[in-house]
Coordinates of C-alpha atoms in Angstrom, one line a residue:
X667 CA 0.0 0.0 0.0
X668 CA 1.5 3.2 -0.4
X669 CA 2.2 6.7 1.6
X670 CA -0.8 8.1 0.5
X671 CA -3.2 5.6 0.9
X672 CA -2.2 5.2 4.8
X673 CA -2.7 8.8 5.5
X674 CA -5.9 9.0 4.0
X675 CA -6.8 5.5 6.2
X676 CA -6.0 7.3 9.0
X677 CA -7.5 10.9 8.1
X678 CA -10.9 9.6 6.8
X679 CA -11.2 6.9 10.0
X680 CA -14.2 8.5 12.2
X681 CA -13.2 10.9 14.9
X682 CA -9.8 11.7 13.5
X683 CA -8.9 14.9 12.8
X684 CA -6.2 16.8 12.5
X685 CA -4.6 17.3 16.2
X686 CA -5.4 13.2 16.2
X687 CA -3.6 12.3 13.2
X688 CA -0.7 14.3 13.9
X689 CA -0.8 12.4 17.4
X690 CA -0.7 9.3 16.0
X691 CA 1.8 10.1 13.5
X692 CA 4.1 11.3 16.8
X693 CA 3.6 8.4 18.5
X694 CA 3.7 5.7 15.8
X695 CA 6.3 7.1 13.4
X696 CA 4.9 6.6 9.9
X697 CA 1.9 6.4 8.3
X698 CA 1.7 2.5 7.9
X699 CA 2.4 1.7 11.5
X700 CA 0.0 4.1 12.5
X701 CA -2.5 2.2 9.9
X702 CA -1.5 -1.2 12.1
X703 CA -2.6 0.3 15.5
X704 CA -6.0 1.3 14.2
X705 CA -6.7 -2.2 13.4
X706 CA -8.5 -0.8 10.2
X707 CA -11.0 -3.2 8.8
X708 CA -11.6 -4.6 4.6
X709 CA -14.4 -2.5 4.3
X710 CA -12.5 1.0 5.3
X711 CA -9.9 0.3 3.2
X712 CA -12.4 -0.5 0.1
X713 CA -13.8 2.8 1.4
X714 CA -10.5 4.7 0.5
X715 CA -9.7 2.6 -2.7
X716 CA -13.1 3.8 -4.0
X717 CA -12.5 7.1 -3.2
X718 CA -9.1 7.2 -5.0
X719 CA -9.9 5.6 -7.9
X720 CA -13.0 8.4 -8.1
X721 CA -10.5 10.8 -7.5
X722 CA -8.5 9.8 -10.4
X723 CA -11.2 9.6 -13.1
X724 CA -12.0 13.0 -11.8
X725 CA -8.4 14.8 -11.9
X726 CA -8.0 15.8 -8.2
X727 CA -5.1 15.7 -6.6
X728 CA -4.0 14.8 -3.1
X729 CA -1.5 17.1 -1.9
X730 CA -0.2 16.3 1.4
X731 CA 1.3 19.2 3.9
X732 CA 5.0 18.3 2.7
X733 CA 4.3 18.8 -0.4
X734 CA 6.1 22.3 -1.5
X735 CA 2.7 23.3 -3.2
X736 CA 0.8 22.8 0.0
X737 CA -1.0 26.8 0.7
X738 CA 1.6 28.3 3.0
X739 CA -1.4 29.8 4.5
X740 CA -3.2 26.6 5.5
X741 CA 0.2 25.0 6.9
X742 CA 0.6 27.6 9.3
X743 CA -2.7 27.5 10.7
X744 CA -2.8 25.4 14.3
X745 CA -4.6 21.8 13.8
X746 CA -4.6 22.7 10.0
X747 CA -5.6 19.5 7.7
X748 CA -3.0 17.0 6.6
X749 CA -4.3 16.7 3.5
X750 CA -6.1 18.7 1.2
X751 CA -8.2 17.7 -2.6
X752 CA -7.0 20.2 -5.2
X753 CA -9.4 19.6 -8.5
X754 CA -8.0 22.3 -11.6
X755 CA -4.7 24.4 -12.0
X756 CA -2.1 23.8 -9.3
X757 CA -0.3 26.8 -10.0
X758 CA -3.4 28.7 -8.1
X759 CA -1.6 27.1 -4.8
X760 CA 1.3 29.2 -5.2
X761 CA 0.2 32.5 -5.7
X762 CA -0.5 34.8 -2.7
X763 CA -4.4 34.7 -1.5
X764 CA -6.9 37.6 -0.9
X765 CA -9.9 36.1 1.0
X766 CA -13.4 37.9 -0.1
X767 CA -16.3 37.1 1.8
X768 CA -19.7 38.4 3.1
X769 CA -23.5 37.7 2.8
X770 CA -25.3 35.2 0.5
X771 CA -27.8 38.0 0.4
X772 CA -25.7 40.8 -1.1
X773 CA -26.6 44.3 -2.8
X774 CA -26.2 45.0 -6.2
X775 CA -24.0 47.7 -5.7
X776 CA -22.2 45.3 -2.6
X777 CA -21.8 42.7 -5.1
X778 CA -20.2 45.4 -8.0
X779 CA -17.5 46.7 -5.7
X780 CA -16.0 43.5 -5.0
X781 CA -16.5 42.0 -8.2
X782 CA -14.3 45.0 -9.1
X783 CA -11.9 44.8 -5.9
X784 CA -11.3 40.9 -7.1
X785 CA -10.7 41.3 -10.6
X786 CA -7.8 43.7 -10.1
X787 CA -6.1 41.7 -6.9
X788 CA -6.8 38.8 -9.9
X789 CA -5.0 41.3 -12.0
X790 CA -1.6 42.2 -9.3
X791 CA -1.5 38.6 -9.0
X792 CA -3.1 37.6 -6.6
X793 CA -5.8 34.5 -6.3
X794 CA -8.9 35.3 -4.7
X795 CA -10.6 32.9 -2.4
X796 CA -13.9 32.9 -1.0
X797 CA -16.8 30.1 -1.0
X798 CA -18.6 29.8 -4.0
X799 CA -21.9 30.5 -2.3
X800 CA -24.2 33.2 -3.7
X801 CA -23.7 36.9 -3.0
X802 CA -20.7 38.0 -2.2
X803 CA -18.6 34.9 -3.0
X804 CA -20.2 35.2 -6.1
X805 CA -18.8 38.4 -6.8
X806 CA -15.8 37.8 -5.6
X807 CA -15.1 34.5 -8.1
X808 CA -16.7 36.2 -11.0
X809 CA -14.6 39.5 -10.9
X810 CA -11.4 37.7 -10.8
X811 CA -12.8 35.8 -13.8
X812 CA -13.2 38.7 -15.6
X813 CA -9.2 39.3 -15.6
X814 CA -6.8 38.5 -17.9
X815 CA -4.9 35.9 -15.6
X816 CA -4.8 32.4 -15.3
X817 CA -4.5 30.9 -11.7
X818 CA -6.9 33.9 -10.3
X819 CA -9.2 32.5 -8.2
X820 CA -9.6 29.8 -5.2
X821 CA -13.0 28.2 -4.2
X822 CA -12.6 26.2 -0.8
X823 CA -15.6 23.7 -0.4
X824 CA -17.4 22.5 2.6
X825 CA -18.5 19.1 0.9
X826 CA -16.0 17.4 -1.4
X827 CA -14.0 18.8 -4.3
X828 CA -16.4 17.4 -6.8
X829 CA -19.6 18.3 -4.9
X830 CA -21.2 21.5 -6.3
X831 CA -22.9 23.2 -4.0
X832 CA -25.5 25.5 -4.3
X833 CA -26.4 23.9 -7.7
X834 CA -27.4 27.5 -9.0
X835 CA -23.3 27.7 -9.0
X836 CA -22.4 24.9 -11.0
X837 CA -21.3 27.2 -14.5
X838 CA -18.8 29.4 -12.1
X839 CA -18.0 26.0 -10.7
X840 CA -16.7 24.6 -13.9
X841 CA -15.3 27.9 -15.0
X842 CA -12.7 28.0 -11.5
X843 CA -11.7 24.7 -12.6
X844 CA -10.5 26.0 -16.3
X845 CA -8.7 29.5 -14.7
X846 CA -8.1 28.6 -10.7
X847 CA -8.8 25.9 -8.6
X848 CA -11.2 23.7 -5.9
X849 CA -9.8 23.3 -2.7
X850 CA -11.5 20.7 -0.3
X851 CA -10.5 18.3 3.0
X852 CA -13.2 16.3 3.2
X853 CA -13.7 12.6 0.8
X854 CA -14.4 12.9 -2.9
X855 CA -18.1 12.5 -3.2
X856 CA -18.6 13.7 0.1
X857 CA -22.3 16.1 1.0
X858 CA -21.5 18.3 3.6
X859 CA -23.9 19.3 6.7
X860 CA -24.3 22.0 8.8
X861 CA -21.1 21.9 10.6
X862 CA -19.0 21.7 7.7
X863 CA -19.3 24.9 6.5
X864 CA -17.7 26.3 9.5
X865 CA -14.6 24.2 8.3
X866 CA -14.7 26.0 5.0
X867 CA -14.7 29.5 6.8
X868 CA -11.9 28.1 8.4
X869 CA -10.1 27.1 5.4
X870 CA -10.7 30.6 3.9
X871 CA -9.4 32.6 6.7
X872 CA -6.1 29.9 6.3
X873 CA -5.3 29.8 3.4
X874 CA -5.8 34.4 2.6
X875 CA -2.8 36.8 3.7
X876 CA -5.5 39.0 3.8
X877 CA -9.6 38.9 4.4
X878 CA -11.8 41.5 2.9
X879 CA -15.4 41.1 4.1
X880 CA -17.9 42.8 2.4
X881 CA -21.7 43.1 3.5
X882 CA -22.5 40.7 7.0
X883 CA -25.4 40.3 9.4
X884 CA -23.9 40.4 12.5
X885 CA -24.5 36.6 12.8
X886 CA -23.3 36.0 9.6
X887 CA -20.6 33.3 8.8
X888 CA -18.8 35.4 7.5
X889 CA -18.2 37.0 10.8
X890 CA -16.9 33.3 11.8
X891 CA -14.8 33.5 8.9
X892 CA -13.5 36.7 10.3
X893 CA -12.6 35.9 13.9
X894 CA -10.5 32.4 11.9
X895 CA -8.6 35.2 9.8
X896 CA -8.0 37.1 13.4
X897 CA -7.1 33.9 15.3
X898 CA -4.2 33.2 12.3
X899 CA -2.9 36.9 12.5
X900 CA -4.2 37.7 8.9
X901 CA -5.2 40.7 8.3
X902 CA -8.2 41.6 8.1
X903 CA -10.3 44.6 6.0
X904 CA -14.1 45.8 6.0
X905 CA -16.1 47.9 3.1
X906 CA -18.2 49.9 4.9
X907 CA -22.0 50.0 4.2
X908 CA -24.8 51.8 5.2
X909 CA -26.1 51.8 9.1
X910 CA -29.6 51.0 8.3
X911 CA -29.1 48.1 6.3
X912 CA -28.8 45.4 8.4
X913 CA -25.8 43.9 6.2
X914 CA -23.8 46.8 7.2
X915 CA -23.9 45.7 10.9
X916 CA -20.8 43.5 10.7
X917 CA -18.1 45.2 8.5
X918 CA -19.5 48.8 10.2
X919 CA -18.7 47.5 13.9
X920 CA -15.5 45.5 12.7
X921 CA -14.3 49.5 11.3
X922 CA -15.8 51.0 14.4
X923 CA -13.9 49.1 17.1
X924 CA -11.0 48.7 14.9
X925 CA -10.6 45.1 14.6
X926 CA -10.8 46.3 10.5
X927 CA -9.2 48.5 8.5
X928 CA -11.3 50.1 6.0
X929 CA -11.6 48.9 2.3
X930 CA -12.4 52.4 -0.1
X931 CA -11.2 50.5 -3.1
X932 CA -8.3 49.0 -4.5
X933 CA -6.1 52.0 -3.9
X934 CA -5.9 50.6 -0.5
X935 CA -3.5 48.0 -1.3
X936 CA -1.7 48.8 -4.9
X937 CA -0.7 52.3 -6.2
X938 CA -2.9 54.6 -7.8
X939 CA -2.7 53.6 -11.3
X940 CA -4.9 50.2 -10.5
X941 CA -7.7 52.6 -10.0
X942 CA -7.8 51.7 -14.1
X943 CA -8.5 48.5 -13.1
X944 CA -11.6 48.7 -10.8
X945 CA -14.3 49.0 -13.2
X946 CA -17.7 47.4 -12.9
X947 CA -18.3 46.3 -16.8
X948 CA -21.9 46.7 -16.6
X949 CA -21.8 45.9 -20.5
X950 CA -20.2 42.5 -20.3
X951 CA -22.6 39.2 -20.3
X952 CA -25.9 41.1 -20.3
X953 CA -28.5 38.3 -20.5
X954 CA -31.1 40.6 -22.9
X955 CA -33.6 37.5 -22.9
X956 CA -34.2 37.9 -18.8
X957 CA -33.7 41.6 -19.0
X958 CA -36.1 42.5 -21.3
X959 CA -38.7 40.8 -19.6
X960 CA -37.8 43.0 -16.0
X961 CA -39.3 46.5 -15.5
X962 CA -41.1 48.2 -12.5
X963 CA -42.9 45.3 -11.4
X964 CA -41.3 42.3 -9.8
X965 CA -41.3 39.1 -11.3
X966 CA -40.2 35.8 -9.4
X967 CA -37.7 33.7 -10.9
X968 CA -40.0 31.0 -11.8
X969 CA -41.7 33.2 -13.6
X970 CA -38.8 34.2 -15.6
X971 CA -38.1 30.6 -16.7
X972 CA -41.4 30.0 -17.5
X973 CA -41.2 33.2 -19.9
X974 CA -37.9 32.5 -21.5
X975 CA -38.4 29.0 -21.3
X976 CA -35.3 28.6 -19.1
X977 CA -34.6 26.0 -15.8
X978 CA -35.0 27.8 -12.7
X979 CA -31.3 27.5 -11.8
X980 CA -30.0 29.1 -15.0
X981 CA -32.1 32.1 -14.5
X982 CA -31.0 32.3 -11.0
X983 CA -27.7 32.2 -12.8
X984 CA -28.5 34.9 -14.8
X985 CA -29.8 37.1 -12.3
X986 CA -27.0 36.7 -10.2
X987 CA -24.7 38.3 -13.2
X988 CA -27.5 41.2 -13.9
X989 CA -27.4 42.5 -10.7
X990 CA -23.6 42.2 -10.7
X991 CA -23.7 44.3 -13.7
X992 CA -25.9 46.2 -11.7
X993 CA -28.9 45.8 -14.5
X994 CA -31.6 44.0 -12.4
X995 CA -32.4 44.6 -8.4
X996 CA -34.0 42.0 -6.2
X997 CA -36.9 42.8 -4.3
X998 CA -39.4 41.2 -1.7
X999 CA -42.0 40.3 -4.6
X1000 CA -39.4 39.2 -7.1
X1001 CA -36.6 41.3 -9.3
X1002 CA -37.3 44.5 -11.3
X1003 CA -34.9 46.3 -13.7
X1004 CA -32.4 48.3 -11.9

C-alpha cells in the first residue's frame, strides 16, 4: 500500500482529525504503523480505494502538507488538515491569496465593488478565495474571472472537491476549474452538513494573507470566517455600508472598534494607477432575454423561466450576473430592472 493511501486510512477513520492524526503520527512514526494500530477493517480500506480511484477519473489531486505546493497559509494554521483535494490548476496554490467574503444575500451595488476589488487583486497577481456560495462569493469569483490571468481564483468547499454546491453555481464551478482551482478536505463525493461549512470559513481565513469582508449580518458566517482570519494573525479589512441596512452591521462594527481596517477600493493595497483597473463592466454578459422581460414590477424567478423557457437555476444564474452588472435589483415580490 502506499504513503498516501495510509494517511488517508487514518485521516478519513471517524473521529480523527487533525490534532489526532498528527498524534498518531508522533507516536507511531509513519503512516503504515499508525494504519497497524487502528486495526482498520476490509471495508474501510475498500472505502479509500473507491474514493481514490473516483479521485483519479475526476483529476483531483491529493496534496499532502509536505508537499512544496501545500497553501503556506493553511500550513501555518494550528490543527490545519494534513491533506487537502485540489481539483484544476495547481499553479493557483502558489500565488499569494486575498480572502473575499460576506453575505449570501448581497446588494447589487455590494456585489459590484467586489467584483471589481477581485478582478484587479486577480489582476496584481493575486488568487482570490472565497466560497462559491451566492452573494458575495459570487462576486468575488466572478470578478477575478473577468481578468486576464490564469490561476486567479480559489473556491474552498465544505462538501468534497467534486460536490457542487448551491447547484445555482455549478457554470462558475466549472469555469474556476479552467482559470483557478477547488480546494476541499473532506472525501471525494462527500455532501456536507451544517457543521461543515464552518470548516470551509476556516479554510478561507487559512489559506488568505488577507480577508476583505464585504456586507455581514452580524451573525453571519462570515463574521466566523472573520474571527479564523484574526485567530491566524491575517489581516483583516471591512467595506463599509450603510447603518440602516442590516448587512452593514458587521463590516461597520468590525471598522468602528477597529478590529478592521477600512476597504475604499483598491487603492488601499496597490498604487494609484490600479484605480484603471476597478471597473464594474456593466456591459459585459448582459443576458437581454431575462432583462427584457424585467421593469417596475417584480417578477419571481420561476416566472422568468417560465417566460424564456429557461430551468429555474439558470435564471438564478443569470440574475445573479444582472445584478452584478448592476442591470436588475431583487426585491421582496421578485426582481425589477435596476
Amino acid at each position: 500500500m502506499s504513503d498516501l493511501f495510509h494517511k488517508l486510512l487514518i485521516f478519513r477513520t471517524p473521529g480523527i482529525g487533525p490534532a489526532r492524526y498528527a498524534e498518531l503520527i508522533g507516536k507511531f512514526g509513519t503512516p503504515a504503523a499508525a494504519v497497524d494500530s487502528l486495526c482498520c477493517g476490509q471495508e474501510h480500506l475498500d472505502t479509500v480505494q473507491r474514493e481514490m480511484d473516483r479521485a483519479a477519473e475526476l483529476g483531483i489531486h491529493y496534496i499532502c502538507d509536505e508537499s512544496e505546493i501545500f497553501p503556506a497559509g493553511i500550513k501555518r494554521a494550528k490543527n490545519h488538515p494534513q491533506i487537502i483535494t485540489v481539483r484544476g490548476n495547481l499553479e493557483t496554490l502558489k500565488r499569494p491569496a486575498v480572502g473575499m467574503v460576506g453575505t449570501r444575500h448581497a446588494t447589487g451595488a455590494g456585489m459590484g465593488f467586489v467584483q471589481g476589488l477581485a478582478r484587479a487583486f486577480a489582476e496584481n497577481g493575486y488568487a482570490v478565495a472565497s466560497g462559491m456560495a451566492m452573494g458575495t462569493d459570487t462576486a468575488a469569483h466572478t470578478g477575478a474571472l473577468l481578468s486576464q490571468s490564469d490561476s486567479c481564483t480559489v473556491a474552498i468547499l465544505a462538501g468534497g472537491a467534486d460536490y457542487i454546491w448551491p447547484l445555482e453555481n455549478e457554470r462558475l464551478y466549472h469555469q474556476i476549474l479552467e482559470r483557478g482551482a477547488i480546494i476541499s478536505r473532506m472525501p471525494v463525493g462527500y455532501k456536507p452538513n451544517r457543521g461543515d461549512f464552518l470548516r470551509r470559513n476556516r479554510g478561507i481565513a487559512a489559506i488568505s494573507e488577507k480577508l476583505i469582508l464585504g456586507e455581514a449580518d452580524e451573525k453571519s458566517g462570515s463574521m466566523a470566517t472573520v474571527a479564523f482570519a484574526t485567530e491566524f494573525e491575517r489581516q483583516v479589512f471591512a467595506i463599509p455600508s450603510h447603518p440602516s441596512d442590516s448587512r452593514s452591521v458587521g463590516p461597520n462594527r468590525l471598522i468602528k472598534e477597529g478590529l478592521a481596517t477600512i476597504c475604499t477600493g483598491i487603492e488601499d493595497f496597490f498604487p494609484t494607477n490600479a484605480k484603471q483597473k476597478f471597473t464594474n463592466h456593466k456591459s459585459e454578459n448582459i443576458n437581454n432575454d431575462i432583462l427584457n422581460r424585467l421593469g417596475i414590477i417584480p417578477m419571481t424567478d420561476s416566472v422568468l423561466a417560465e417566460l424564456v423557457k429557461k430551468s429555474v437555476a439558470d435564471v438564478r444564474r443569470e440574475l445573479v450576473m444582472l445584478e452584478l452588472y448592476g442591470r436588475a435589483r431583487k426585491t421582496d415580490g421578485g426582481y425589477v430592472k435596476a
